[in-house]
Each structure stands twice: as C-alpha cells, then as structure tokens.
Short mmCIF file of C-alpha atoms and ligand atoms in Angstrom, two decimals:
data_model
loop_
_atom_site.label_atom_id
_atom_site.label_comp_id
_atom_site.label_asym_id
_atom_site.label_seq_id
_atom_site.Cartn_x
_atom_site.Cartn_y
_atom_site.Cartn_z
CA UNK A 129 -21.64 8.69 14.41
CA UNK A 130 -19.72 9.19 11.26
CA UNK A 131 -20.87 12.22 9.11
CA UNK A 132 -21.85 10.85 5.72
CA UNK A 133 -18.95 12.86 4.02
CA UNK A 134 -16.45 10.98 6.07
CA UNK A 135 -18.13 7.61 5.95
CA UNK A 136 -17.98 7.81 2.07
CA UNK A 137 -14.18 8.83 1.95
CA UNK A 138 -13.27 5.99 4.47
CA UNK A 139 -15.29 3.72 2.36
CA UNK A 140 -13.34 4.47 -0.71
CA UNK A 141 -10.32 3.99 1.21
CA UNK A 142 -11.42 0.43 1.68
CA UNK A 143 -11.23 0.01 -2.17
CA UNK A 144 -7.94 1.63 -2.32
CA UNK A 145 -6.10 -0.43 0.17
CA UNK A 146 -7.80 -3.65 -1.27
CA UNK A 147 -6.75 -2.71 -4.62
CA UNK A 148 -3.03 -2.08 -3.30
CA UNK A 149 -3.21 -5.55 -1.89
CA UNK A 150 -4.13 -7.31 -5.15
CA UNK A 151 -1.62 -5.08 -7.23
CA UNK A 152 1.25 -6.18 -5.02
CA UNK A 153 -0.05 -9.90 -4.96
CA UNK A 154 -0.10 -9.84 -8.93
CA UNK A 155 3.38 -8.33 -8.85
CA UNK A 156 4.59 -11.13 -6.36
CA UNK A 157 3.10 -13.60 -8.52
CA UNK A 158 4.83 -12.40 -11.67
CA UNK A 159 8.22 -12.18 -9.78
CA UNK A 160 7.88 -15.49 -8.33
CA UNK A 161 7.19 -16.93 -11.87
CA UNK A 162 10.24 -15.27 -13.08
CA UNK A 163 12.41 -17.07 -10.63
CA UNK A 164 12.95 -14.08 -7.87
CA UNK A 165 11.85 -15.47 -4.52
CA UNK A 166 13.28 -12.69 -2.43
CA UNK A 167 11.41 -10.21 -4.46
CA UNK A 168 8.38 -12.24 -4.48
CA UNK A 169 8.49 -12.62 -0.59
CA UNK A 170 8.93 -8.89 -0.20
CA UNK A 171 5.58 -8.29 -2.29
CA UNK A 172 3.71 -10.80 -0.94
CA UNK A 173 4.23 -9.44 2.74
CA UNK A 174 3.53 -5.95 1.23
CA UNK A 175 0.15 -7.38 0.04
CA UNK A 176 -0.65 -8.80 3.55
CA UNK A 177 0.09 -5.38 5.05
CA UNK A 178 -2.32 -3.88 2.54
CA UNK A 179 -5.16 -6.22 3.31
CA UNK A 180 -4.41 -5.47 7.20
CA UNK A 181 -4.80 -1.68 6.13
CA UNK A 182 -8.21 -2.38 4.41
CA UNK A 183 -9.31 -4.28 7.65
CA UNK A 184 -8.53 -1.62 9.74
CA UNK A 185 -10.76 0.80 7.63
CA UNK A 186 -13.48 -1.85 7.91
CA UNK A 187 -13.36 -1.91 11.38
CA UNK A 188 -13.21 1.66 11.96
CA UNK A 189 -16.30 2.56 10.09
CA UNK A 190 -18.42 -0.04 11.80
CA UNK A 191 -17.10 0.82 15.01
CA UNK A 192 -18.11 4.53 14.55
CA UNK A 193 -21.66 3.42 13.71
CA UNK A 194 -21.28 3.55 9.89
CA UNK A 195 -21.38 0.57 7.22
CA UNK A 196 -18.18 -0.60 5.66
CA UNK A 197 -18.88 -1.55 2.25
CA UNK A 198 -16.91 -4.34 0.59
CA UNK A 199 -16.32 -3.32 -3.11
CA UNK A 200 -15.52 -5.05 -6.30
CA UNK A 201 -11.85 -4.33 -7.02
CA UNK A 202 -10.44 -3.23 -10.57
CA UNK A 203 -8.13 -5.98 -11.98
CA UNK A 204 -4.53 -5.44 -11.38
CA UNK A 205 -2.01 -5.61 -14.21
CA UNK A 206 -0.27 -8.99 -14.63
CA UNK A 207 2.87 -8.23 -16.72
CA UNK A 208 5.77 -5.87 -16.20
CA UNK A 209 8.94 -5.24 -18.05
CA UNK A 210 11.19 -5.91 -15.26
CA UNK A 211 11.71 -5.41 -11.71
CA UNK A 212 12.93 -1.56 -12.09
CA UNK A 213 9.49 -0.78 -13.48
CA UNK A 214 7.94 -2.79 -10.70
CA UNK A 215 9.39 -0.64 -7.75
CA UNK A 216 8.72 2.35 -9.68
CA UNK A 217 5.17 1.70 -9.86
CA UNK A 218 5.05 0.46 -6.21
CA UNK A 219 6.57 3.98 -5.23
CA UNK A 220 4.10 5.93 -7.55
CA UNK A 221 1.21 3.76 -6.10
CA UNK A 222 2.30 4.52 -2.26
CA UNK A 223 2.58 8.33 -3.18
CA UNK A 224 -1.05 8.17 -4.44
CA UNK A 225 -2.19 6.31 -1.38
CA UNK A 226 -0.45 8.94 0.89
CA UNK A 227 -2.10 11.66 -0.86
CA UNK A 228 -5.70 10.04 -0.41
CA UNK A 229 -4.75 9.37 3.51
CA UNK A 230 -4.04 13.23 3.37
CA UNK A 231 -7.36 14.12 1.91
CA UNK A 232 -9.13 11.81 4.72
CA UNK A 233 -7.33 13.78 7.15
CA UNK A 234 -8.21 17.28 5.52
CA UNK A 235 -11.90 16.13 5.33
CA UNK A 236 -11.96 15.22 8.93
CA UNK A 237 -10.37 18.45 10.00
CA UNK A 238 -13.06 20.17 7.73
CA UNK A 239 -15.72 18.32 9.48
CA UNK A 240 -14.58 18.58 12.94
CA UNK A 241 -14.36 14.83 13.40
CA UNK A 242 -11.53 14.54 15.70
CA UNK A 243 -11.84 11.22 16.51
CA UNK A 244 -11.07 10.27 12.79
CA UNK A 245 -8.43 13.11 12.90
CA UNK A 246 -6.88 10.81 15.77
CA UNK A 247 -7.21 7.51 14.09
CA UNK A 248 -5.94 8.61 10.61
CA UNK A 249 -2.53 9.29 12.19
CA UNK A 250 -1.42 6.04 12.22
CA UNK A 251 -1.93 6.14 8.45
CA UNK A 252 -0.01 9.19 8.05
CA UNK A 253 2.91 7.84 9.79
CA UNK A 254 2.63 4.37 7.93
CA UNK A 255 2.72 6.20 4.68
CA UNK A 256 6.23 7.96 5.62
CA UNK A 257 7.46 4.59 6.33
CA UNK A 258 6.12 2.96 3.14
CA UNK A 259 7.38 5.35 1.01
CA UNK A 260 10.77 5.35 2.50
CA UNK A 261 11.11 1.44 2.59
CA UNK A 262 10.13 1.45 -1.00
CA UNK A 263 12.82 3.92 -1.66
CA UNK A 264 15.40 2.05 -0.16
CA UNK A 265 14.61 -0.93 -2.29
CA UNK A 266 15.07 1.27 -5.19
CA UNK A 267 18.11 2.63 -4.12
CA UNK A 268 19.48 -0.70 -3.59
CA UNK A 269 18.35 -1.98 -7.07
CA UNK A 270 19.88 0.88 -8.86
CA UNK A 271 23.39 0.43 -6.68
CA UNK A 272 23.35 -3.01 -8.02
CA UNK A 273 22.07 -2.61 -11.37
CA UNK A 274 20.54 -5.03 -13.84
CA UNK A 275 23.24 -7.23 -13.89
CA UNK A 276 23.04 -8.33 -10.26
CA UNK A 277 19.50 -9.06 -9.84
CA UNK A 278 20.45 -12.26 -8.42
CA UNK A 279 22.46 -10.63 -5.52
CA UNK A 280 19.52 -8.01 -5.23
CA UNK A 281 16.93 -10.96 -4.87
CA UNK A 282 19.00 -12.49 -2.02
CA UNK A 283 19.48 -9.14 -0.23
CA UNK A 284 15.84 -8.01 -0.44
CA UNK A 285 14.84 -11.28 1.58
CA UNK A 286 16.51 -9.51 4.68
CA UNK A 287 14.55 -6.57 4.13
CA UNK A 288 11.21 -5.62 6.22
CA UNK A 289 8.48 -3.94 4.64
CA UNK A 290 6.89 -1.17 6.34
CA UNK A 291 4.34 -2.59 8.92
FE1 FEO B 105 -1.74 0.83 2.60
FE2 FEO B 105 0.86 0.96 1.19
O1 FEO B 105 -0.76 1.64 1.76
#
C-alpha cells in the first residue's frame, strides 16, 4: 500500500508528465507549421514518450493500491521565436522534471518505501538520457547555426529521442 504522501507526489508527477507531452506536442505542431518536418518528428516522438511516462505513473499508483487521478492540464504555449528558443526550453523543462523525479526518490527514502525507491530508478536513468539527448541536439544546432536550419532539420530526423 502506498503511503499518502508518496501517492500524492506520484499523482503530481502524472500531471507533470502529461504537461510535458502536451508541451512537446505544441512545439511539434509549431515546427511542422513552420516547414521543419525533422524537428517536428523529433518533438512528436518526444511527446509520445512523455505520454508513456505518464501512463507508467498511472499504472504504478494503481498497482500499489493507490488511486491515480487524471488531472486537467495547463495550456502549453503555442508560439516560439525560433528553434533555438524551443530546444533551450526543452532542456530547461527536462531539468525541472529531473528535479521532481529526484524529489520523489528523496521522499520514498524518507518514507521507507523501498518498492518506490526501486521503481523510480528507471526514471532517474531516463532523465540522464533525456537531458543528454537534448543537449546533443542543442550542440548540433549551435554548430550549424541559424543559416543552416535546413540541414539541421534533415539531420535531426536520424536522431533518436531518449526512450
Ligand atoms: Fe518524462 Fe522528459 O521526462
């Protein structure tokens, strides 16, 4: 059985992962409408992964005898200045998510919830990969510069998202 505090923080993460999915979906739609199909494809794939993350929390809470609550999501932004701003925002958002995953682990330790400590490790590893895959994209983007966005857009098509 999940302790109430752990159930609460896991439920809060459902909302964060759901918002991540909608944020990246909104970015993907923006990129597609601006004629950047490679960037859109990468962001659509990222949005799918976030949905999968959200569902993992739903499954886990219910499996442990808690109750996963499906929340209303805040509206994601719909416009960005350029792709540089987009990927900087993705990285900042992933750092925020990493911090909240760490908070879950810290609480699970404090509450002696060994199962949750074990289960959340997958996300700890996943966040390292997510941050590094976004950093790779930012490095490429900076390398190519704003005059080579067409090339960047082709190039990112071959890049995998984290998981
Ligand atoms: Fe589900 Fe990108 O963190």
